[in-house]
Structure formats: C-alpha cells, structure tokens
PDB file of C-alpha atoms in Angstrom:
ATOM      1  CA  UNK A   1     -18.745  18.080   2.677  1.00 47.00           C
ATOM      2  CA  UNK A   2     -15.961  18.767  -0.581  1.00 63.00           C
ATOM      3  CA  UNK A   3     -15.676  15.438  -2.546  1.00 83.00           C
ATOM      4  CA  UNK A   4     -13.627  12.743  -1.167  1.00 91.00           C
ATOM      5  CA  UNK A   5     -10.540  11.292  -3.651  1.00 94.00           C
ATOM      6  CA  UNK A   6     -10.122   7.508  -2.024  1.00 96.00           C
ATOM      7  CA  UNK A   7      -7.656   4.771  -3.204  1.00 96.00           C
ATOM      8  CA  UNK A   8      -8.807   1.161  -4.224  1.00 96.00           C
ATOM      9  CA  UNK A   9      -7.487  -1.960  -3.812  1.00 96.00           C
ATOM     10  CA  UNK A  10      -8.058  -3.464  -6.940  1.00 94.00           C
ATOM     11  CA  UNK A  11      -8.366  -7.771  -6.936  1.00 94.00           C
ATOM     12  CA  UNK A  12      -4.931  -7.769  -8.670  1.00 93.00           C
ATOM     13  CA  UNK A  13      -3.239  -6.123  -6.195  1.00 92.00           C
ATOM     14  CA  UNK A  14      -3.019  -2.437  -7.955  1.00 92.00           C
ATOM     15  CA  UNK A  15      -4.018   0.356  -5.919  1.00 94.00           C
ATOM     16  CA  UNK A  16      -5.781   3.301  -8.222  1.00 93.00           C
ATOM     17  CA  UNK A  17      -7.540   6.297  -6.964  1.00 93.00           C
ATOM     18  CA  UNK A  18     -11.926   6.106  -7.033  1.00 88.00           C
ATOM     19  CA  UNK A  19     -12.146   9.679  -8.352  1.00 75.00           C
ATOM     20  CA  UNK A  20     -14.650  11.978  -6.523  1.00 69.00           C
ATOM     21  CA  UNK A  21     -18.224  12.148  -7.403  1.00 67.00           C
ATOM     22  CA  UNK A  22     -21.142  13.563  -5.593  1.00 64.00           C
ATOM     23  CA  UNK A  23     -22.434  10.421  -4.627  1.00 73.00           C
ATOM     24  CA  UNK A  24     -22.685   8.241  -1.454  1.00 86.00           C
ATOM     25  CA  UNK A  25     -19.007   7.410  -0.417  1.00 91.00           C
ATOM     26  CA  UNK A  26     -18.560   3.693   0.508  1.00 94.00           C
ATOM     27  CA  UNK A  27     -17.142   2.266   3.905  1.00 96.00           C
ATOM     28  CA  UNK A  28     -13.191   3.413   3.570  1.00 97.00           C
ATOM     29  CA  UNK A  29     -10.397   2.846   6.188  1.00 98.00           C
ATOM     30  CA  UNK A  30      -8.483   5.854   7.190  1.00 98.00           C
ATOM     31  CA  UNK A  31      -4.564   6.398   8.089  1.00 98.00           C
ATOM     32  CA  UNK A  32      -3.341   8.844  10.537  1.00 98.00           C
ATOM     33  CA  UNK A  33       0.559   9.073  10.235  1.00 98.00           C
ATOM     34  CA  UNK A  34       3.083  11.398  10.236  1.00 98.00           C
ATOM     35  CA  UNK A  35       5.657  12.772   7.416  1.00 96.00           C
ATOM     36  CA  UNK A  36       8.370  11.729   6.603  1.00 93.00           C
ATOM     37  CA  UNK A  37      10.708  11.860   3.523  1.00 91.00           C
ATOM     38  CA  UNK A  38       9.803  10.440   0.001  1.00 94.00           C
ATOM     39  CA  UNK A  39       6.263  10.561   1.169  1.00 96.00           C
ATOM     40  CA  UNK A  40       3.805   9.260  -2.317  1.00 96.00           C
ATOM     41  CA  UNK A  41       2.086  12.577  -3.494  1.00 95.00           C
ATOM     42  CA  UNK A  42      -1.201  12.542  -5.955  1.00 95.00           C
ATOM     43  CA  UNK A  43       1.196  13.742  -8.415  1.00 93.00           C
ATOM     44  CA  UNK A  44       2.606  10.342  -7.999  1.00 93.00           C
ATOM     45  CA  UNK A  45      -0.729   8.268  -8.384  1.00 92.00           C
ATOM     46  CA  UNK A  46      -2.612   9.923 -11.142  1.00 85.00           C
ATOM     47  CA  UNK A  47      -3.851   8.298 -13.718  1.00 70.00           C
ATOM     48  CA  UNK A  48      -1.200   6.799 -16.485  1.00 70.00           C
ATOM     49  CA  UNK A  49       1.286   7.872 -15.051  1.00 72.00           C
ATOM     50  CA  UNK A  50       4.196   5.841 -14.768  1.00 80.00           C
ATOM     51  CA  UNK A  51       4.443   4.113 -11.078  1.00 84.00           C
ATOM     52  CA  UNK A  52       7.928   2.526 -11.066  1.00 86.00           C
ATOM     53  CA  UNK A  53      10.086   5.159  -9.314  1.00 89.00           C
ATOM     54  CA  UNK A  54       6.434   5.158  -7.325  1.00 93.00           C
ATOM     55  CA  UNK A  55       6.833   2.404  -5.555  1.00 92.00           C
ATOM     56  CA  UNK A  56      10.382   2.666  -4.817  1.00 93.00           C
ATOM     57  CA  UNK A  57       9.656   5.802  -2.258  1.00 95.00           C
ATOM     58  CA  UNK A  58       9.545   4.956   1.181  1.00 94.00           C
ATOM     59  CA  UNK A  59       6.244   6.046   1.490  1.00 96.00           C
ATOM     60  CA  UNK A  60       4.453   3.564  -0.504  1.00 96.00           C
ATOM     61  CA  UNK A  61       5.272   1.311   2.111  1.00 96.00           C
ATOM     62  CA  UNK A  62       2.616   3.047   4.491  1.00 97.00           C
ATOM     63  CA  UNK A  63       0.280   3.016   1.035  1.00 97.00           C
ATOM     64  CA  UNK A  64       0.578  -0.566   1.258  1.00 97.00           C
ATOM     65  CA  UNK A  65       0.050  -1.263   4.959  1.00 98.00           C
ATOM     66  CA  UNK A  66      -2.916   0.520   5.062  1.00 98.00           C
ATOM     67  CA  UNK A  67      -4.593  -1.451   1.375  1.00 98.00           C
ATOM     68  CA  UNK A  68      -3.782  -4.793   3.187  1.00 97.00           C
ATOM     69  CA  UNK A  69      -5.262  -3.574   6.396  1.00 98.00           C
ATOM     70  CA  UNK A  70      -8.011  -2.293   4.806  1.00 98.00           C
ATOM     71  CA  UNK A  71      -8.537  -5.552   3.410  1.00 98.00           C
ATOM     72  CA  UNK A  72      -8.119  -7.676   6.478  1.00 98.00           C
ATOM     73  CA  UNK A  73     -11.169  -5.479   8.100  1.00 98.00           C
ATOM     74  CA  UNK A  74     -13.072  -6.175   4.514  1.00 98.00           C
ATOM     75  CA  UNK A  75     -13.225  -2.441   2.971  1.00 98.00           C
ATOM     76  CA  UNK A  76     -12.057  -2.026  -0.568  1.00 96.00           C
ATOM     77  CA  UNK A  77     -11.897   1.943  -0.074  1.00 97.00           C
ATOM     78  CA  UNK A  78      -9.137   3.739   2.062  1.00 98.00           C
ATOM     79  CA  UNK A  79      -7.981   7.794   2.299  1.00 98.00           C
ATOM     80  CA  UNK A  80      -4.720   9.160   2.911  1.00 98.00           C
ATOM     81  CA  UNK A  81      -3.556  12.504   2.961  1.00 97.00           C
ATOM     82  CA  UNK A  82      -0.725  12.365   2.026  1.00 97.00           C
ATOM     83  CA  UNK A  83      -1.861  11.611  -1.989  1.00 96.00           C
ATOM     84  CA  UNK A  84      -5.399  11.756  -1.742  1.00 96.00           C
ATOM     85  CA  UNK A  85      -5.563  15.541  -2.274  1.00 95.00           C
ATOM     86  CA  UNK A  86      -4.171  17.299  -4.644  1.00 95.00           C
ATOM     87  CA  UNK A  87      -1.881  20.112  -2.783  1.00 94.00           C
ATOM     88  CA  UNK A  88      -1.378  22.350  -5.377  1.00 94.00           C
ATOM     89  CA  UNK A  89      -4.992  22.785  -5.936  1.00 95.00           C
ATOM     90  CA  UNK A  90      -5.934  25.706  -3.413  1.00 94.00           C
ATOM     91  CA  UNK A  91      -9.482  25.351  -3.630  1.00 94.00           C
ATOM     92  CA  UNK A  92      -8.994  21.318  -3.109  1.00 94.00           C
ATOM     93  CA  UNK A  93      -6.801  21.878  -0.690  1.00 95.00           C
ATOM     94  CA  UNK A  94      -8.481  24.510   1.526  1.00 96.00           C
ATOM     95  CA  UNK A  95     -11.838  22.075   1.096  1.00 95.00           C
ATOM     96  CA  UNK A  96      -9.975  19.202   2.293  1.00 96.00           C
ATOM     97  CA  UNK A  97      -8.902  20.939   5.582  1.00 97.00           C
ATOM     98  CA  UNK A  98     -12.450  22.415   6.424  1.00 97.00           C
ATOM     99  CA  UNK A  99     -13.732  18.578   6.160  1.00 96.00           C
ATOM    100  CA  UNK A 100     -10.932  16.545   7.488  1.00 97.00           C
ATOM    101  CA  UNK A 101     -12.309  16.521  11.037  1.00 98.00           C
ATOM    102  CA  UNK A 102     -15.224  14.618   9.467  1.00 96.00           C
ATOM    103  CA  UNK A 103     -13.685  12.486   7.061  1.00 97.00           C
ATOM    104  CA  UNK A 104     -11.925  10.801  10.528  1.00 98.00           C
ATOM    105  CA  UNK A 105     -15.220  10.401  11.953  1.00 98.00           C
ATOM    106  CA  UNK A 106     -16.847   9.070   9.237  1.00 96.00           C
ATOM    107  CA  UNK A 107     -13.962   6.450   8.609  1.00 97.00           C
ATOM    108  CA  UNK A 108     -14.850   2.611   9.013  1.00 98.00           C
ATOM    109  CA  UNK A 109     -11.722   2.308  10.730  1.00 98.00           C
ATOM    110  CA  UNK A 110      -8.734   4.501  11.432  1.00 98.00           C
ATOM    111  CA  UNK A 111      -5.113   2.997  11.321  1.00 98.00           C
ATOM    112  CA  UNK A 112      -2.233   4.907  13.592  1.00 98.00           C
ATOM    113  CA  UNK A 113       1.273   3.855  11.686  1.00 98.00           C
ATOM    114  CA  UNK A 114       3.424   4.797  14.490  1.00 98.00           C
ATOM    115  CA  UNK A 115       6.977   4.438  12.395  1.00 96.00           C
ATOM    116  CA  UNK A 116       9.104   5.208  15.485  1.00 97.00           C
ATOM    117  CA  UNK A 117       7.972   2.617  17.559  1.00 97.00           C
ATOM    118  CA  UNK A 118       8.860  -1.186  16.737  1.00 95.00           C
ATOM    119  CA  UNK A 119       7.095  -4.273  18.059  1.00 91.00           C
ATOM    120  CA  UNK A 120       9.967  -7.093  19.017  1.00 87.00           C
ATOM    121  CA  UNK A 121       8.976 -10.801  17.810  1.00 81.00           C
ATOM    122  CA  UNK A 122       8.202 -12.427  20.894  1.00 73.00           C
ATOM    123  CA  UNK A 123       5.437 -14.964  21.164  1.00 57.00           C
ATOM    124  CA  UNK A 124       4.032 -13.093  24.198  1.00 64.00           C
ATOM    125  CA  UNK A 125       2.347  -9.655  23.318  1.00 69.00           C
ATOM    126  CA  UNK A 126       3.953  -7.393  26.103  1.00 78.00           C
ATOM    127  CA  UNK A 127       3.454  -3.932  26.100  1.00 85.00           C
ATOM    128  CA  UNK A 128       6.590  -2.952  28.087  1.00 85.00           C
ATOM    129  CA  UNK A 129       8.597  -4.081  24.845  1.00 86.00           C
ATOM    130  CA  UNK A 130       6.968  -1.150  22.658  1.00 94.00           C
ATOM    131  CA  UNK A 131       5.575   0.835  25.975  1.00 92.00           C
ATOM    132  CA  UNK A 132       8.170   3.778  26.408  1.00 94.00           C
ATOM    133  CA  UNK A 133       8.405   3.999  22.650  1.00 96.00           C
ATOM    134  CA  UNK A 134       4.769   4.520  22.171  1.00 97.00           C
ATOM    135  CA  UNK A 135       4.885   7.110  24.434  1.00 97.00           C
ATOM    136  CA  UNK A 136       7.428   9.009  23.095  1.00 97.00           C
ATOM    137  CA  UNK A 137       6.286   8.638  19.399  1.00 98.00           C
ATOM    138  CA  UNK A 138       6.894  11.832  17.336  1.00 98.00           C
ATOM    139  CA  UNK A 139       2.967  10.914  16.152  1.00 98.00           C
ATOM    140  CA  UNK A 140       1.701  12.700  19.858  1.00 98.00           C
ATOM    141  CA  UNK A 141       3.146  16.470  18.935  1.00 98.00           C
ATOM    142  CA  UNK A 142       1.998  17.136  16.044  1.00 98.00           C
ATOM    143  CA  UNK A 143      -0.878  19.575  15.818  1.00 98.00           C
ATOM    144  CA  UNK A 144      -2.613  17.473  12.877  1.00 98.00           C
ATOM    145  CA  UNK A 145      -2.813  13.924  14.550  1.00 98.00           C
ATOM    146  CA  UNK A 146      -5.012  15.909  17.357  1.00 98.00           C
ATOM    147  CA  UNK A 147      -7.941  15.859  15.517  1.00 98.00           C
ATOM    148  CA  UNK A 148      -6.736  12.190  13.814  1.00 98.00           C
ATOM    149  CA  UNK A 149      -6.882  11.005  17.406  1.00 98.00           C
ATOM    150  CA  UNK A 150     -10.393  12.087  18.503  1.00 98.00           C
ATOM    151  CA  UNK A 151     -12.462  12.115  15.706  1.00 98.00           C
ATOM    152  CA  UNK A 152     -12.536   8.376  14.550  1.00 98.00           C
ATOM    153  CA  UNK A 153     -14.653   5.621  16.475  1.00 96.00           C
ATOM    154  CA  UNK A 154     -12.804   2.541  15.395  1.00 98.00           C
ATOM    155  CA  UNK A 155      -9.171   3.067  15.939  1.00 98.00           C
ATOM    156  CA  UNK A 156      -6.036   1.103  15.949  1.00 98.00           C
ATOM    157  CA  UNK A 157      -2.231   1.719  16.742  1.00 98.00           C
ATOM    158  CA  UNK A 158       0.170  -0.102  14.328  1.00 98.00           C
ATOM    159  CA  UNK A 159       4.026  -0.606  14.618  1.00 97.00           C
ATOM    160  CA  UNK A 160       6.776   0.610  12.009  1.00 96.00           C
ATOM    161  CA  UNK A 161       6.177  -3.104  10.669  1.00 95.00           C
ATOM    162  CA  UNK A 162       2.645  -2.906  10.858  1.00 96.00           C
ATOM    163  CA  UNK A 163       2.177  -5.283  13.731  1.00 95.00           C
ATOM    164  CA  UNK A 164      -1.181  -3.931  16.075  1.00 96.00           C
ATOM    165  CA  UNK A 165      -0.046  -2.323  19.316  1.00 96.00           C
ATOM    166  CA  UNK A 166      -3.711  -2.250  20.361  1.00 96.00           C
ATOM    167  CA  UNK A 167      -7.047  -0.005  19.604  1.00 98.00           C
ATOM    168  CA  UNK A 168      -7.739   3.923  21.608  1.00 98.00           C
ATOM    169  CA  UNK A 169     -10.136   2.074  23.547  1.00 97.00           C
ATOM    170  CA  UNK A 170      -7.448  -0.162  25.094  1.00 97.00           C
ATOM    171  CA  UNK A 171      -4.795   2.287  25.553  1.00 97.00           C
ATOM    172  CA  UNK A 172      -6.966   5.043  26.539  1.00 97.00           C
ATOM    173  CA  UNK A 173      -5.335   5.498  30.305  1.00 97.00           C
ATOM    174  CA  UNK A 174      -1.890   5.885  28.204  1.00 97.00           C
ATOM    175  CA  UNK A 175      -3.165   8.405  25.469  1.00 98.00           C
ATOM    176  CA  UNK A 176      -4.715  10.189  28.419  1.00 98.00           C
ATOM    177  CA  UNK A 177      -1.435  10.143  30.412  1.00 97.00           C
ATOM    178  CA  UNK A 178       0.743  10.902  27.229  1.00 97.00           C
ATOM    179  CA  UNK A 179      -1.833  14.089  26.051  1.00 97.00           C
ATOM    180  CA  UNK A 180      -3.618  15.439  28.858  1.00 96.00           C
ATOM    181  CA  UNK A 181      -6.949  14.602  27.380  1.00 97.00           C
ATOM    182  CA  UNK A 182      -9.860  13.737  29.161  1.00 97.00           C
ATOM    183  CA  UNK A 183     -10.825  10.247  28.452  1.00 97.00           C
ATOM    184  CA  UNK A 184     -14.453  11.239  27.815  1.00 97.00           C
ATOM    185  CA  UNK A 185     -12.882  13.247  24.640  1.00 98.00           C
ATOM    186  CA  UNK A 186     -11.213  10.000  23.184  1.00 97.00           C
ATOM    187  CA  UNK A 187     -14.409   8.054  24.001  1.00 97.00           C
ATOM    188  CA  UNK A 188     -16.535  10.184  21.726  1.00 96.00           C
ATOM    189  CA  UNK A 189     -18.247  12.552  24.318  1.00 96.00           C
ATOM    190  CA  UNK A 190     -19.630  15.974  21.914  1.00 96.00           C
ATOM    191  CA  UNK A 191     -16.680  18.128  21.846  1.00 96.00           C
ATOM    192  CA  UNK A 192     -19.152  21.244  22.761  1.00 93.00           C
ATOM    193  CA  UNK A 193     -19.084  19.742  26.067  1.00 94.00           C
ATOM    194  CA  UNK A 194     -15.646  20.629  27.015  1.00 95.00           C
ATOM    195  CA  UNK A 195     -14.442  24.069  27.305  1.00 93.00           C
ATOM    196  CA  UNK A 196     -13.003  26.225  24.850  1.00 93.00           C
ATOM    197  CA  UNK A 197     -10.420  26.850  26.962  1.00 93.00           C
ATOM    198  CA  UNK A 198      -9.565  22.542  27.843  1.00 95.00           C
ATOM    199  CA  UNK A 199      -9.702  22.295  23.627  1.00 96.00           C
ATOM    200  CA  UNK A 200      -7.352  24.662  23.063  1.00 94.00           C
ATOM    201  CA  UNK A 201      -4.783  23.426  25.625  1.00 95.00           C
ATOM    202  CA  UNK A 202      -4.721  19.643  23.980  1.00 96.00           C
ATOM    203  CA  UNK A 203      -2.574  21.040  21.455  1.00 95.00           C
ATOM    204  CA  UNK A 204      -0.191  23.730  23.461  1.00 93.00           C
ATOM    205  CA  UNK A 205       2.643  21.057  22.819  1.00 93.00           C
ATOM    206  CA  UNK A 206       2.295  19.985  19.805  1.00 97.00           C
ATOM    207  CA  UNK A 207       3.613  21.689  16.474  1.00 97.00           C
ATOM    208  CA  UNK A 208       3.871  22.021  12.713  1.00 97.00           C
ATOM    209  CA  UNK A 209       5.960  22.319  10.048  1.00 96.00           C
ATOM    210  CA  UNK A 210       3.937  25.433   8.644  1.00 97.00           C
ATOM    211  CA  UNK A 211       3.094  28.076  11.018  1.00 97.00           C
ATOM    212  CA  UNK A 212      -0.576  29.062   9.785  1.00 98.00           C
ATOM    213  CA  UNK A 213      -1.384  25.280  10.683  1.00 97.00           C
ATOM    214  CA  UNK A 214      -1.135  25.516  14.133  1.00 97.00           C
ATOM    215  CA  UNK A 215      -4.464  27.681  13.845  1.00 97.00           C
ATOM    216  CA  UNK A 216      -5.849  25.977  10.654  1.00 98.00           C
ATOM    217  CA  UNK A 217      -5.214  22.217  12.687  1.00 98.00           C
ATOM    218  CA  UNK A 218      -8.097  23.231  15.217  1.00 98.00           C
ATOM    219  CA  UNK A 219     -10.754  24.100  12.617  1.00 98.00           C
ATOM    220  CA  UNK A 220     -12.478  20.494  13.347  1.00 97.00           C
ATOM    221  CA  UNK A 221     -12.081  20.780  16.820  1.00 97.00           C
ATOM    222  CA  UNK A 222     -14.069  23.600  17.625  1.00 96.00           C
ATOM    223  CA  UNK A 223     -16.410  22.902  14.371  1.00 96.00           C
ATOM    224  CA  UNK A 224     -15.546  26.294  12.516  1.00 96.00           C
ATOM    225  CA  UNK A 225     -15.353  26.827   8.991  1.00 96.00           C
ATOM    226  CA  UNK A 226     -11.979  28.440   7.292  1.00 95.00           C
ATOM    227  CA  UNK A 227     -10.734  29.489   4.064  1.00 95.00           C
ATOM    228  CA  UNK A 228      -6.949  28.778   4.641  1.00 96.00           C
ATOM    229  CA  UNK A 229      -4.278  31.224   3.915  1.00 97.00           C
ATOM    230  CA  UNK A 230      -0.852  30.526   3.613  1.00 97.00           C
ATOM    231  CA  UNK A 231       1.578  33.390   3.936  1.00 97.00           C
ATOM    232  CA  UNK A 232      -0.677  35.037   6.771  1.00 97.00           C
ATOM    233  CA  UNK A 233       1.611  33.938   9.632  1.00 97.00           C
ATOM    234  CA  UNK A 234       0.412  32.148  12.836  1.00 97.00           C
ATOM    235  CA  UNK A 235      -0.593  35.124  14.693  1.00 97.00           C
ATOM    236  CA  UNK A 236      -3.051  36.375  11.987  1.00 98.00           C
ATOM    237  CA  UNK A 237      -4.426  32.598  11.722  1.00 97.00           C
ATOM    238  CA  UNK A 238      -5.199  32.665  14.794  1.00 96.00           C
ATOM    239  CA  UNK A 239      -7.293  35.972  15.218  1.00 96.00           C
ATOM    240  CA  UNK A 240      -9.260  34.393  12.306  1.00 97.00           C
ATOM    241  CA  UNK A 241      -9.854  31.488  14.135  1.00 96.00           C
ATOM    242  CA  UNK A 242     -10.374  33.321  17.237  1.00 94.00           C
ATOM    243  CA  UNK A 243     -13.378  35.340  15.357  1.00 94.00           C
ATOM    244  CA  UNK A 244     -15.124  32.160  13.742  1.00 94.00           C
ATOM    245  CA  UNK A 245     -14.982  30.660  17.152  1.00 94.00           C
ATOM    246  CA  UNK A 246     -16.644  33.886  18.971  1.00 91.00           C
ATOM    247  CA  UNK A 247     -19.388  33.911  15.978  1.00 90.00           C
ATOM    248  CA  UNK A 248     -19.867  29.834  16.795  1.00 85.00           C
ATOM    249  CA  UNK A 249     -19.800  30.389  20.743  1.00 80.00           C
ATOM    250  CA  UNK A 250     -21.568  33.830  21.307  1.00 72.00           C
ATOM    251  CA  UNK A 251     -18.503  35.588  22.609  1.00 57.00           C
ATOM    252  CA  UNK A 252     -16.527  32.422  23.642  1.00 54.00           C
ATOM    253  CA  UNK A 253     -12.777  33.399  24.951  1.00 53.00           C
ATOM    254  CA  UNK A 254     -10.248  31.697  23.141  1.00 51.00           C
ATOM    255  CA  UNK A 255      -7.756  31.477  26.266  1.00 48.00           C
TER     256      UNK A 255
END
C-alpha cells in the first residue's frame, strides 16, 4: 500500500495534514463526495502556506464537516481526496488510485456528503422529506463513488447541512433499488464471488469527467493493479484493464 497523507484535527480547532510515513496508520474517517467548484486542493493545505482565501472556498465546508464528524465518532485522523494527494505528482497520484479501493475499506468510518439532497427541520425524522432526493443524488453516477460505496464497512449518508440521512446498512433496499447492486455486494460479501460480468455492469450508468477513468475507476473492484495513463483515451484504458483482469481471472471475459 503507497503512503497515506491524512488531515488532523488539531485541539485548537486547526486542521493540518499528518505527513506520510511508513508506519502503522491510525483509525481515520473517510469522505466519499462528489466535485464541485472551489473544491480545497493540497496545494491549498501545505505547510505555511497562507490559509485565508483557504477557507473562504466552498469546499472547506465539506473539510470541516467531515473533522467534526470525525470527532463526534472519536478519530483524530480523516482522508479526503480531494487535498490529500498531491495531483500533480504522477507517481503519487497513480499510487493513490491503485490503493484507493483499500483505503475505503480500511476506513474507521466512511461519511457520504450528499450536497444535493437537503434534510428539512422537522422534529420527526421522515425519510419521504429527503427520499426522492436521495435517490436522484448526482453522488449515484459517478464511476468513482462505486468503489466509495462498497468498499467501507461503517458507512453513513449525510445531508448538504450535514444532518445523517441514515447508514448503507439501513438504506440498503434503496441503494439496491437506486444501483442495481446485489445487496450481498453492499454487505461485504468477497467481490470474487460475483461475476465479472455483474461487476462490470454496476457502473454502465455512471460517468466521469475524464475518459481514461471510467477504466481506471474499476481497478479496486476487480483487485487489479494499474499504472494510470492519461491521454490514452477510454478505449485503450480499457483493453489494459481488460488484460490485467484476464491475467487475475485465467481468461475471464470482460463482457
């Protein structure tokens, strides 16, 4: 596994980064998201470098949902991608991707900030307020929250204002409704057990904003190994993945 960069809550209230080290990686929370504009970058977060236009992007709020949540579930430690790896390091970069299925399973917890769907203040919890929302969140087509949604144990949805919609567990029958994956997936069942065929059709409808990622967001689902390489174009991504998945499967048919 390539090193993992995590953010820390510090007791004042400042959130640093806990630079990699080949060490044993503490208990960290995990945030599964997607983009959106004015997102924090590590460029952003590095060290000495000046964080008041920081904070003022509206990504930072996400930064700081997921340090309080974090906090509320006692871990110190949490990961997101969005700053946590430095993107214009290839070799980071193209580590980060080969070990991001297991990062998500590895995660104490993993927090879904859904920031399309909004919880009304009522004093009953009813899930037909947020219901048709949730399942029409932009967060269920993309091709990178696939892997997001199976690989942790301990997962939670959260609304824009970072209210808890309820864990995978509890919404499973939804998810499974919304994705057309078999609830023995989201439970945790081996992922060798299902076809190569069923894997490959959880993420038919979902996209990305980079072509080569439709191929390079699968990596962790069928447990291959990939040196990314932008500028190939999708269809060459995929014969690559195609051949790391026949060396893994003896001949397995991607289709």
């Amino acid at each position: 596994m390539s090193f993992m960069r995590l953010l820390q809550l510090k007791p004042n209230g400042e959130i640093v980064f806990r630079e990699p080290t080949s060490g044993e990686v503490p208990a960290y929370a995990i945030l599964s998201h997607t983009w959106g504009e004015e997102e924090v970058v590590y460029q952003d977060l590095k060290k000495g470098k000046d964080k008041s236009k920081t904070v003022d992007k509206a990504g930072w709020r996400k930064i700081q949902f997921c340090a309080k949540q974090a906090a509320v579930d006692g871990l110190e430690y949490f990961w997101i991608d969005t700053c946590c790896i430095d993107k214009k390091n290839a070799v980071e970069l193209g580590a980060a991707i080969n070990s991001m299925f297991r990062w998500y399973q590895n995660a104490a917890r993993c927090y879904v900030y859904l920031s399309d769907v909004f919880k009304p203040e009522t004093e009953v919890d009813n899930q037909r307020a947020w219901g048709e929302a949730f399942r029409k969140s932009r967060w269920f087509t993309r091709g990178w929250t696939l892997q997001e949604l199976i690989a942790p144990r301990l997962l939670d949805f959260f609304s824009s204002e970072g209210k808890r919609l309820g864990s995978k567990l509890l919404l499973e029958s939804e998810i499974n409704e919304i994705t057309g994956i078999e609830i023995k997936a989201l439970r945790g069942d081996a992922l060798s057990s299902f076809s190569i065929k069923e894997r490959r059709s959880w993420v038919e409808h979902r996209n990305t904003t980079i072509e080569e990622d439709e191929a390079y967001c699968l990596i962790g689902i069928f447990d291959v190994s990939m040196v990314p390489n932008y500028g190939e174009r999708r269809d060459q991504a995929f014969r690559r993945l195609e051949d790391e998945i026949h060396r893994m499967y003896e001949g397995g048919l991607f289709i």
